[in-house]
Amino acid sequence: MDWILVISRAVEASIGTEAVIYALAAIGLNVHFGYTGLLNFGQAAFLAIGAYSIATTVTTFGLPFFLGVTIGLALSVVLALLMGIPTLRLRADYLAIVTIAAAEIIRLVVRSVALQDVFGGTDGIQAFSGGFYALNPYPEGDYNIGPIIGFDENTMWVLTVGWILVALSCGLIYLLMKSPWGRVLKAIREDEDAVRSLGKNVFSYKMQSLVLGGVIGALAGFIFALSRSAVQPESYNTELTFYAYTVLILGGTARILGPVVGAAIFWGLLILVGTFLEEAVNTGTITFITTTQVGPIRYMLVGLGLMLLLIYRPQGIFGDKREIALDAR
Amino acid sequence: MHVDEAASAPAGAVTDRKAAARAAFAGLATEPGVAKPDPILVVDNVVRRFGGLTAVNVEHVEIQRGSITALIGPNGAGKTTFFNQLTGFDTADSGEWTFNGRKMNGVPAHKVARYGMVRTFQLTKALSKLTVLENMRLGAQGQRGENFLRALFPRLWRAQEDEITERAEELLERFKLAAKRSDFAGSLSGGQRKLLEMARALMVKPELVMLDEPMAGVNPALTQSLLGHVKDLREQGMTVLFVEHDMDMVRDISDWVIVMAQGAVIAEGPPETIMSDPRVVDAYLGAHHDAPLSDAEAERQLAEAEAELELEAAETHGEAVPVNTATTAGPGEAAGDGAKAGGRKEAGDA
């Protein structure tokens, strides 16, 4: 069995584009759910808005790439406002219902036949990332990081931009969450009425939180679209949101680096288990499953691992056990 | 502001505050809605209905500035609902009220607090996963760092944060929570949470403090300490309105008592005499709970009940149904109902 292959694929995945996308998506969710207690089940909508903004602006309308980025950021703010205005005054579970519906509406709109000319229907849109890769400072070739892993020049460029965005987002969240602004958010998570009785406009803070997390979600959408040089509606289904939640809880909610480490571990583990099983089947070590069965089985095993984690370490990797103990009181 | 005056006042002024508060109430009628010499809060015709139930229907009530006013009443009298209307946590169906002469109906809860009218909750709302000190800091108003953009530049709010922390530390010291400052609020005992909630409300620098059952679920040892803190609020020039069930506590600390029953204010008065007011006794124990029946009434009731029994016995015979347990139970029940109805009617008539 090729252990080098198994390990290198896993390490590549843990710093690769998936990890970046899910780290950003989960950082956004961390603002919503981890800090403010908003149950946003439609994070995929913000990713879709970001991805489709770039793709549609460039391919459909032939406008410059950076205009697409600007439109994506603006639309994610608009989406957050649209979702928040009717629901943030209501109980938390209403937001969950509306966000999951909003995400589905956006996915169904971009895959609709009627709008195929604009959004490309189920095939999606390709050939919009030229403007982004034109800025690539890496000359053509393979780049090795350490002895066993390496990426081509385009992936290197996406990863560089992606990890810079992750770092900037983490820095922003760090500054915000140790400020009085972040204190109000955390207090809202604990008890809205108490915060209201202390003279804070809870609605306004929840809206700011929804917008901030949504914009970070749109950044994840940019990286998603650019790393694949394509957008497809099925990439933005509810599964994406739930994986982002998994990543967040795995790393530890309301922790700055929780989503980042969560994403790296989630993808690293998934690929490690997958590649290991494939190799084992190919070399005849395991005979009772086939290579096509490896895909589903790795999800089963990772799911089992997550269940064990939640049972034995419910606070996640970075969480504080004392906080979990408080919930039990 | 009253608070600042109190801070600079000499210790001798302490008893004056109580005397002044008591003097303001001297000679007032004990009718509901009686006018006070210097009201901070004036409420008119506040009505709140939940479907067919009228939970609150207060015609007129005034709260005297600088006093401790207790709001009492049996369970379900609408005290907490009334609190919720006044503080913007629920929307009244009609009515208006002014705080310091400012109209407050329709004002959202957070603005009510900013105007200086701060409440606490019956079920204590400690922010569990924040430390005690963070809980306190949250109460301060006008924080520059609570703005999204300014939050990113600590030097814009650092100085103010230090001032807030200093004030929070002083209050924690006074409420004997200083040793707990870096513990999670969720790890405090029930009584300590009450203390924290009251201290946190003071961070807002309120003029009117509204306490919803401050003693509920507090052990007797802490009760005295809490009582002291409530009295202290008046000494510092604040006005206190509180809901409470414990009559000993009401007698001990309040200057004036307002009694609610079935949504309406039914009586007001000084704490020493309010509990002997017949309207209050009626509200708590039911009307005519101890009025003895006269001999004539008793005889009449007996006669009525016997007449009904005879009537039903005659009906049963007329139908010629064999007497079994079911049929005997029938008339018996009916007679019982009749007697009860008669009793009720009696109470209504008298």
XYZ file of C-alpha atoms in Angstrom:
679
model
C 0.000 0.000 0.000
C 1.180 3.495 -0.938
C 1.209 5.302 2.384
C 2.876 8.372 0.879
C -0.093 8.770 -1.488
C -2.639 8.390 1.341
C -0.906 10.923 3.558
C -0.130 13.426 0.803
C -3.706 13.425 -0.499
C -5.023 13.964 3.025
C -2.630 16.841 3.716
C -3.427 18.390 0.341
C -7.127 18.224 1.129
C -6.680 19.775 4.541
C -5.084 22.893 3.040
C -6.788 22.643 -0.346
C -9.627 24.601 -1.889
C -12.406 22.651 -0.117
C -10.862 23.470 3.224
C -10.697 27.157 2.274
C -14.303 27.235 1.042
C -15.682 25.462 4.092
C -13.504 27.456 6.464
C -14.910 30.728 5.093
C -18.488 29.404 5.033
C -18.104 28.228 8.630
C -16.509 31.514 9.768
C -19.665 33.216 8.511
C -21.826 30.674 10.315
C -19.740 31.151 13.426
C -20.728 34.830 13.454
C -24.384 33.864 13.009
C -24.693 30.782 15.153
C -21.614 30.699 17.350
C -21.617 34.310 18.504
C -25.141 35.621 17.961
C -27.156 32.411 18.264
C -28.893 32.916 14.906
C -29.848 29.562 13.466
C -28.977 30.209 9.809
C -29.649 27.052 7.790
C -29.194 28.819 4.480
C -25.497 29.619 4.364
C -25.434 27.942 0.927
C -27.524 30.854 -0.354
C -24.743 33.322 0.440
C -22.167 31.112 -1.306
C -24.447 30.794 -4.324
C -24.944 34.570 -4.448
C -21.176 35.122 -4.411
C -20.400 32.450 -6.999
C -23.196 33.328 -9.407
C -22.494 37.059 -9.147
C -19.014 36.579 -10.580
C -20.082 34.021 -13.163
C -23.110 35.943 -14.429
C -21.395 39.331 -14.484
C -18.421 38.060 -16.470
C -19.899 35.386 -18.753
C -23.498 36.487 -19.297
C -23.026 40.241 -19.327
C -19.373 40.438 -20.361
C -18.467 42.872 -17.584
C -15.148 42.991 -15.704
C -14.281 40.444 -13.023
C -13.941 42.917 -10.154
C -17.363 44.365 -10.873
C -18.664 40.820 -10.319
C -16.940 40.693 -6.941
C -18.470 44.017 -5.948
C -21.921 42.933 -7.078
C -21.523 39.674 -5.154
C -20.696 41.509 -1.937
C -23.557 43.962 -2.424
C -26.083 41.223 -3.189
C -25.058 39.211 -0.131
C -25.823 42.283 1.988
C -29.190 42.646 0.247
C -29.980 38.958 0.804
C -29.145 39.253 4.503
C -31.414 42.281 4.837
C -34.215 40.537 2.946
C -34.014 37.475 5.172
C -33.566 39.435 8.357
C -36.216 42.143 8.154
C -39.222 39.826 8.435
C -37.679 37.205 10.702
C -35.223 38.716 13.160
C -38.027 40.132 15.301
C -39.443 36.640 15.653
C -38.250 33.601 17.552
C -35.022 31.941 16.424
C -36.632 28.930 14.755
C -38.410 31.159 12.241
C -35.071 32.354 10.952
C -34.024 28.725 10.464
C -37.105 28.018 8.359
C -36.803 31.165 6.263
C -33.080 30.761 5.610
C -33.393 27.154 4.489
C -36.236 28.187 2.175
C -34.324 31.189 0.835
C -31.347 28.990 -0.004
C -33.560 26.556 -1.885
C -35.329 29.376 -3.736
C -32.014 30.765 -4.929
C -30.823 27.348 -6.067
C -34.082 26.658 -7.912
C -34.036 30.086 -9.557
C -30.503 29.681 -10.938
C -31.231 26.195 -12.271
C -34.599 27.128 -13.782
C -35.176 26.623 -17.505
C -36.790 30.047 -17.871
C -33.587 31.784 -16.803
C -31.219 29.449 -18.630
C -29.864 32.318 -20.741
C -28.729 34.174 -17.638
C -27.723 31.432 -15.189
C -27.097 28.490 -17.484
C -29.711 26.153 -16.003
C -28.512 22.845 -14.568
C -25.262 23.057 -16.542
C -24.284 26.252 -14.786
C -21.765 28.741 -16.163
C -18.141 28.285 -17.167
C -15.333 30.433 -18.533
C -15.560 33.408 -16.224
C -12.370 33.053 -14.211
C -9.986 34.380 -16.864
C -9.814 37.801 -15.217
C -8.847 36.188 -11.932
C -6.155 33.875 -13.302
C -4.748 36.719 -15.417
C -3.585 38.204 -12.129
C -1.782 34.980 -11.182
C 1.809 35.855 -10.195
C 2.887 32.180 -10.144
C 4.584 31.094 -13.402
C 3.389 27.869 -14.962
C 4.634 24.728 -13.254
C 4.206 22.488 -10.238
C 4.835 23.847 -6.782
C 5.885 21.547 -4.016
C 5.218 22.433 -0.423
C 7.395 20.192 1.710
C 8.486 16.802 0.447
C 5.190 15.147 -0.467
C 2.529 17.667 -1.456
C 2.253 19.974 -4.436
C -0.193 22.040 -6.479
C -0.233 23.522 -9.976
C 0.128 27.282 -10.489
C -3.627 28.016 -10.697
C -4.463 26.124 -7.518
C -1.558 27.899 -5.811
C -3.060 31.251 -6.784
C -6.566 30.322 -5.553
C -5.118 28.960 -2.318
C -3.004 32.050 -1.748
C -5.978 34.362 -2.179
C -8.225 31.975 -0.251
C -6.021 31.640 2.799
C -5.422 35.404 2.822
C -9.198 35.852 2.927
C -9.441 33.306 5.736
C -6.719 35.117 7.676
C -8.340 38.514 7.129
C -11.757 37.188 8.171
C -10.294 35.637 11.308
C -8.503 38.885 12.126
C -11.707 40.846 11.644
C -13.711 38.467 13.828
C -10.984 38.556 16.470
C -11.060 42.354 16.655
C -14.855 42.475 16.668
C -15.442 39.766 19.218
C -13.166 41.237 21.855
C -14.823 44.633 21.444
C -17.995 45.849 23.150
C -19.788 45.184 19.831
C -18.939 41.495 20.099
C -20.009 41.502 23.728
C -23.498 42.620 22.725
C -23.647 39.814 20.146
C -22.647 37.173 22.686
C -25.147 38.582 25.160
C -27.913 38.328 22.548
C -27.008 34.670 22.121
C -27.532 34.163 25.854
C -30.757 36.122 26.305
C -32.251 38.720 23.983
C -34.675 40.162 26.490
C -31.968 40.850 29.034
C -29.980 42.728 26.390
C -33.065 44.681 25.363
C -33.704 45.624 28.998
C -30.185 47.095 29.079
C -30.919 49.543 26.273
C -29.406 47.759 23.268
C -31.204 47.606 19.924
C -31.193 43.828 19.554
C -32.747 43.850 16.079
C -30.020 46.086 14.711
C -27.235 43.915 16.150
C -28.771 40.716 14.834
C -29.027 42.319 11.409
C -25.390 43.424 11.503
C -24.408 39.883 12.458
C -26.466 38.378 9.644
C -24.904 40.747 7.101
C -21.342 40.176 8.322
C -21.656 36.380 8.273
C -23.400 36.544 4.901
C -20.640 38.605 3.327
C -18.025 36.133 4.571
C -20.220 33.401 3.076
C -20.106 35.251 -0.263
C -16.287 35.224 -0.070
C -16.495 31.440 0.230
C -18.718 31.489 -2.865
C -16.086 33.445 -4.801
C -13.414 30.885 -3.981
C -15.809 28.034 -4.765
C -16.541 29.437 -8.234
C -12.964 30.450 -9.060
C -11.290 27.244 -7.870
C -13.478 25.212 -10.220
C -13.752 27.839 -12.959
C -17.401 26.813 -13.077
C -20.631 27.193 -11.151
C -23.370 24.570 -10.959
C -26.620 24.952 -9.048
C -26.332 21.543 -7.365
C -23.144 22.606 -5.585
C -25.237 24.990 -3.478
C -27.794 22.652 -1.956
C -28.526 22.341 1.739
C -25.806 19.696 2.146
C -23.253 22.497 1.826
C -24.772 24.303 4.806
C -24.839 21.169 6.914
C -21.206 20.337 6.145
C -20.355 23.901 7.126
C -22.167 23.344 10.435
C -20.262 20.085 10.891
C -16.990 21.903 10.311
C -17.990 24.634 12.764
C -19.042 22.289 15.546
C -16.026 20.052 14.959
C -13.680 23.001 15.455
C -15.658 24.544 18.293
C -18.308 27.258 18.065
C -17.589 30.831 19.127
C -13.839 30.309 18.725
C -11.855 32.346 16.218
C -9.870 29.447 14.759
C -12.553 26.799 15.315
C -13.969 26.902 11.762
C -10.512 26.954 10.155
C -9.155 23.965 12.035
C -12.530 22.247 11.719
C -12.445 22.583 7.935
C -8.872 21.314 7.686
C -9.581 18.293 9.875
C -12.923 17.503 8.228
C -11.492 17.418 4.696
C -8.209 15.891 5.737
C -10.028 13.036 7.497
C -12.522 12.488 4.716
C -9.803 12.168 2.081
C -7.535 10.161 4.392
C -10.229 7.560 5.011
C -11.284 7.564 1.349
C -7.806 7.171 -0.084
C -6.850 4.589 2.507
C -9.873 2.436 1.688
C -9.272 2.779 -2.063
C -5.659 1.770 -1.683
C -6.612 -1.101 0.586
C -9.161 -2.385 -1.936
C -6.771 -1.946 -4.857
C -3.963 -3.827 -3.160
C -6.324 -6.583 -2.041
C -5.981 -5.900 1.707
C -9.720 -5.410 1.983
C -11.771 -7.735 -0.202
C -15.368 -7.341 0.975
C -16.001 -3.900 -0.575
C -15.464 -2.446 -4.031
C -13.883 0.891 -4.967
C -17.308 2.329 -5.841
C -18.467 1.616 -2.308
C -15.568 3.539 -0.802
C -17.250 6.921 -1.378
C -20.308 6.279 0.794
C -18.362 4.259 3.354
C -15.898 7.072 4.056
C -18.865 9.315 4.904
C -20.172 6.618 7.266
C -16.833 6.354 9.013
C -16.364 10.111 9.272
C -19.953 10.398 10.534
C -19.167 7.816 13.188
C -16.072 9.770 14.148
C -18.093 12.976 14.489
C -20.655 11.235 16.674
C -17.907 10.017 18.966
C -16.443 13.512 19.054
C -19.762 15.027 20.070
C -20.233 12.413 22.768
C -16.755 12.667 24.262
C -15.842 16.237 23.347
C -19.082 18.155 22.802
C -17.336 21.522 22.927
C -15.358 20.748 19.741
C -11.617 20.944 19.424
C -11.159 24.507 20.668
C -14.250 24.764 22.840
C -14.312 25.343 26.565
C -15.734 22.424 28.509
C -16.918 24.767 31.274
C -19.293 26.468 28.843
C -20.905 23.185 27.892
C -21.239 22.331 31.585
C -23.226 25.546 32.091
C -25.870 24.379 29.618
C -26.489 21.317 31.716
C -27.441 23.371 34.764
C -29.347 63.509 37.845
C -30.567 62.114 41.094
C -27.887 59.509 41.196
C -25.103 62.062 41.211
C -26.751 64.145 43.913
C -26.986 61.106 46.131
C -23.360 60.188 45.640
C -22.242 63.564 46.976
C -24.845 63.734 49.739
C -23.586 63.361 53.312
C -24.402 60.220 55.292
C -26.924 62.156 57.382
C -29.111 62.521 54.304
C -29.768 58.776 54.296
C -32.633 58.755 56.752
C -33.995 61.951 55.214
C -34.727 60.128 52.000
C -36.971 57.634 53.727
C -38.626 60.351 55.789
C -39.143 62.477 52.686
C -40.630 59.557 50.802
C -42.962 58.769 53.699
C -43.924 62.428 54.087
C -44.910 62.626 50.424
C -47.515 59.931 51.009
C -48.880 61.376 54.245
C -52.596 61.991 54.181
C -53.140 60.531 50.702
C -56.453 58.811 50.083
C -56.240 55.043 49.674
C -58.367 55.085 46.529
C -56.949 53.462 43.376
C -55.323 56.056 41.126
C -54.835 58.659 43.825
C -52.699 61.605 42.663
C -49.155 61.837 44.089
C -47.316 65.096 44.778
C -44.423 64.412 42.347
C -45.118 61.455 40.072
C -42.291 60.065 37.904
C -44.588 57.652 36.096
C -48.231 58.358 35.253
C -50.329 55.604 33.688
C -53.733 56.073 32.063
C -56.200 53.465 30.791
C -53.694 50.745 29.937
C -55.514 47.705 28.586
C -54.007 44.420 27.436
C -56.204 41.563 26.275
C -55.167 38.041 25.391
C -58.072 36.813 23.307
C -61.071 37.014 25.577
C -59.036 37.512 28.734
C -58.392 41.053 29.884
C -55.065 40.652 31.614
C -54.505 44.303 32.414
C -57.013 47.124 32.689
C -55.478 49.941 34.721
C -57.425 53.180 34.686
C -55.007 55.494 36.389
C -51.979 55.078 38.577
C -49.087 57.314 39.587
C -45.686 56.385 40.983
C -44.103 58.862 43.377
C -40.548 59.934 42.583
C -37.880 58.877 45.061
C -40.034 56.288 46.785
C -40.170 52.517 46.971
C -43.549 51.424 45.677
C -44.677 47.823 45.920
C -47.058 46.270 43.422
C -48.845 43.320 45.001
C -51.776 41.131 44.150
C -52.832 37.503 43.968
C -51.486 35.171 41.277
C -52.763 36.104 37.851
C -53.562 39.678 38.847
C -51.618 40.956 35.825
C -48.651 42.467 37.654
C -45.967 41.104 35.347
C -48.085 41.783 32.257
C -48.477 45.365 33.472
C -44.677 45.561 33.873
C -44.238 44.267 30.343
C -46.536 46.953 28.942
C -44.739 49.756 30.738
C -41.262 48.621 29.697
C -42.081 47.983 26.046
C -41.697 44.198 26.222
C -45.308 43.761 25.181
C -47.647 46.036 23.266
C -50.677 47.374 25.105
C -53.979 47.318 23.224
C -54.685 50.849 24.344
C -53.743 53.448 26.920
C -50.871 55.817 27.451
C -48.288 56.495 30.088
C -45.648 59.114 30.648
C -42.260 58.798 32.300
C -40.815 62.129 33.463
C -43.502 63.759 31.350
C -42.379 61.909 28.211
C -44.969 59.790 26.421
C -43.808 56.176 26.507
C -46.499 54.139 24.789
C -45.167 52.440 21.668
C -41.547 53.072 22.668
C -39.466 49.901 22.081
C -37.940 48.172 25.091
C -34.348 49.250 24.463
C -35.341 52.920 24.271
C -37.370 52.640 27.468
C -34.167 51.537 29.170
C -32.169 54.377 27.607
C -34.671 56.913 28.963
C -33.892 55.664 32.470
C -36.570 53.073 33.180
C -34.847 49.748 33.718
C -36.422 46.461 34.682
C -35.338 43.082 35.952
C -37.084 39.774 35.346
C -38.994 37.323 37.473
C -36.899 34.483 36.061
C -33.423 35.891 36.397
C -31.697 36.521 33.111
C -28.011 36.191 33.847
C -26.037 35.930 30.619
C -24.575 32.528 31.492
C -21.598 32.287 29.161
C -20.401 35.803 29.835
C -18.312 36.510 32.889
C -19.793 38.487 35.759
C -17.683 41.499 34.781
C -18.778 41.297 31.124
C -22.395 41.121 32.310
C -21.813 44.349 34.196
C -20.022 46.132 31.356
C -22.884 45.330 29.027
C -25.185 47.522 31.104
C -23.283 50.750 30.450
C -24.945 53.119 27.988
C -23.530 55.091 25.071
C -20.554 52.785 24.540
C -18.450 53.898 21.582
C -17.157 50.381 21.018
C -20.648 49.052 20.411
C -20.572 50.584 16.957
C -19.424 48.102 14.276
C -16.768 50.290 12.678
C -15.420 51.849 15.859
C -15.204 48.373 17.412
C -12.345 47.633 14.999
C -10.161 50.354 16.512
C -9.645 49.611 20.219
C -7.988 52.961 20.903
C -11.310 54.669 20.169
C -13.087 52.896 23.005
C -10.338 51.662 25.328
C -10.490 54.659 27.660
C -14.262 54.500 27.968
C -14.057 50.756 28.558
C -11.672 51.379 31.473
C -14.099 53.858 33.029
C -16.936 51.372 32.624
C -14.846 48.615 34.166
C -14.024 50.819 37.127
C -17.701 51.601 37.729
C -18.564 47.917 37.314
C -15.905 46.935 39.866
C -17.298 49.424 42.370
C -20.807 48.056 41.971
C -19.570 44.465 42.217
C -17.794 45.404 45.417
C -20.998 46.877 46.809
C -23.025 43.812 45.825
C -20.308 41.502 47.214
C -19.711 39.855 43.850
C -16.181 41.167 43.354
C -14.633 37.771 44.070
C -16.717 36.283 41.257
C -15.837 38.857 38.639
C -14.146 36.496 36.204
C -16.490 33.529 36.736
C -19.183 32.703 34.222
C -22.478 34.221 35.325
C -24.017 30.785 34.758
C -21.990 29.387 37.652
C -23.558 31.734 40.224
C -26.248 30.660 42.684
C -29.834 31.843 42.265
C -29.455 34.616 44.819
C -26.164 35.798 43.377
C -27.785 35.978 39.961
C -30.477 38.229 41.398
C -27.772 40.431 42.853
C -25.922 40.472 39.539
C -29.085 41.350 37.629
C -29.788 44.248 39.975
C -26.187 45.483 39.813
C -26.230 45.189 36.019
C -29.443 47.232 35.866
C -27.673 49.935 37.891
C -24.945 50.117 35.236
C -27.609 51.700 33.003
C -27.825 54.609 35.518
C -31.602 54.377 35.764
C -34.001 56.798 37.434
C -36.731 54.215 37.861
C -35.802 50.630 38.709
C -38.541 48.069 38.168
C -37.909 44.789 39.959
C -40.092 41.818 39.071
C -40.143 39.585 42.156
C -36.621 40.328 43.366
C -36.932 37.805 46.211
C -38.284 34.823 44.273
C -36.090 31.796 44.826
C -33.569 33.581 47.030
C -32.449 31.884 50.227
C -33.276 33.716 53.485
C -29.652 34.618 54.191
C -29.402 36.574 50.955
C -32.858 38.114 51.340
C -31.617 40.571 53.963
C -28.734 41.603 51.747
C -31.057 42.088 48.772
C -33.474 44.105 50.902
C -30.625 46.356 51.925
C -29.695 46.927 48.300
C -33.265 47.815 47.339
C -33.458 50.359 50.163
C -30.097 51.667 49.067
C -31.513 52.491 45.622
C -33.900 54.973 47.220
C -31.074 56.448 49.290
C -29.258 57.142 46.050
C -32.226 59.029 44.674
C -33.676 56.340 42.463
C -37.331 55.400 42.346
C -38.181 51.732 42.831
C -41.285 49.883 41.698
C -41.318 46.214 42.555
C -43.611 43.213 42.311
C -43.513 40.931 45.321
C -45.478 38.192 47.045
C -43.689 38.191 50.370
C -45.753 40.525 52.586
C -43.071 40.746 55.269
C -40.704 42.172 52.722
C -43.333 44.561 51.363
C -44.009 45.851 54.892
C -40.317 46.184 55.601
C -39.136 48.209 52.634
C -41.985 49.837 50.743
C -43.280 53.379 51.272
C -46.487 52.828 49.360
C -48.353 49.757 48.130
C -50.491 49.388 45.016
C -52.761 46.334 44.896
C -53.847 44.729 41.639
C -56.492 42.070 41.156
C -57.893 40.682 37.913
C -55.954 43.209 35.885
C -57.144 46.336 37.667
C -55.747 48.436 40.497
C -58.174 47.911 43.366
C -56.533 49.783 46.218
C -53.494 51.793 47.251
C -52.159 52.696 50.629
C -49.300 52.654 53.104
C -47.852 49.204 53.813
C -48.906 49.188 57.494
C -52.617 49.362 56.789
C -53.060 48.098 53.240
C -53.478 44.466 54.221
C -56.441 45.292 56.428
C -58.219 47.160 53.631
C -61.412 45.172 52.954
C -60.928 45.389 49.173
C -57.496 43.806 49.499
C -58.731 41.103 51.850
C -61.504 40.337 49.359
C -59.071 40.123 46.476
C -56.757 37.727 48.291
C -59.256 35.551 50.109
C -62.459 35.964 48.095
C -65.471 38.067 48.991
C -67.378 37.214 52.209
C -64.992 34.444 53.093
C -65.706 34.856 56.791
C -69.145 36.511 56.937
C -71.273 34.126 59.089
C -74.609 32.925 57.792
C -77.608 34.220 59.703
C -80.038 31.596 61.146
C -82.759 32.629 58.699
C -80.431 32.218 55.708
C -79.224 28.862 56.905
C -82.790 27.620 57.289
C -83.794 28.883 53.890
C -80.811 27.122 52.261
C -81.685 23.895 54.026
C -85.316 24.133 52.955
C -84.344 24.746 49.330
C -82.037 21.783 49.256
C -84.664 19.484 50.800
C -87.293 20.669 48.367
C -85.026 19.842 45.454
C -84.271 16.403 46.849
C -87.957 15.628 47.276
C -88.732 16.827 43.791
C -86.092 14.580 42.258
C -87.126 11.613 44.373
C -90.691 12.071 43.077
C -89.447 12.174 39.467
C -87.521 8.954 39.890
C -90.606 7.188 41.272
C -92.784 8.537 38.503
C -90.542 6.932 35.877
C -90.755 3.651 37.779
C -87.150 2.843 37.232
C -85.777 0.235 39.592
C -83.593 1.951 42.121
C -80.003 0.987 41.410
C -76.726 2.624 42.266
C -76.651 4.664 39.080
C -80.012 6.310 39.602
C -79.458 7.017 43.262
C -76.191 8.653 42.393
C -77.991 10.809 39.819
C -80.357 12.709 42.111
C -77.699 12.881 44.797
C -75.404 14.701 42.394
C -78.157 16.960 41.205
C -79.013 17.898 44.766
C -75.390 18.636 45.446
C -75.233 20.881 42.370
C -78.404 22.594 43.409
C -77.032 23.319 46.843
C -73.837 24.667 45.356
C -75.726 26.870 42.934
C -77.855 28.094 45.806
C -74.755 28.871 47.825
C -73.249 30.783 44.940
C -76.445 32.712 44.408
C -76.443 33.539 48.093
C -72.952 34.975 47.878
C -73.986 37.007 44.874
C -77.071 38.410 46.589
C -75.443 39.325 49.847
